[in-house]
Amino acid sequence: AAFSKCEKSTITPETKLAQDLQMRSVARIGLAADLEERLGVKITTFDILKPKTVQDVVDMVQKKQNA
């Protein structure tokens, strides 16, 4: 699913969700639902609002997968 109008090729681990991708709460909740469906991890609304960068999201998902 598309959560940002940003070009995929410009997204790096350091890309900021709010500032660079303009991801607000609703988009983040959609991202959480998509990650849950694709990866089988449970991500709460509280969880998805914490990450500041793309790498933070990756780290959060990896931590949940390894729990």
mmCIF file of C-alpha atoms in Angstrom, residues 41 58-67:
data_model
loop_
_atom_site.group_PDB
_atom_site.id
_atom_site.type_symbol
_atom_site.label_atom_id
_atom_site.label_comp_id
_atom_site.label_asym_id
_atom_site.label_seq_id
_atom_site.Cartn_x
_atom_site.Cartn_y
_atom_site.Cartn_z
ATOM 1 C CA VAL A 41 3.331 -9.143 13.867
ATOM 2 C CA VAL A 58 12.392 -1.800 10.920
ATOM 3 C CA ASP A 59 13.909 -2.194 14.390
ATOM 4 C CA MET A 60 10.475 -2.305 16.024
ATOM 5 C CA VAL A 61 9.231 -4.997 13.616
ATOM 6 C CA GLN A 62 12.386 -7.075 14.018
ATOM 7 C CA LYS A 63 12.101 -6.863 17.807
ATOM 8 C CA LYS A 64 8.482 -8.037 17.650
ATOM 9 C CA GLN A 65 9.362 -10.890 15.275
ATOM 10 C CA ASN A 66 12.093 -12.062 17.632
ATOM 11 C CA ALA A 67 9.977 -11.809 20.775
#
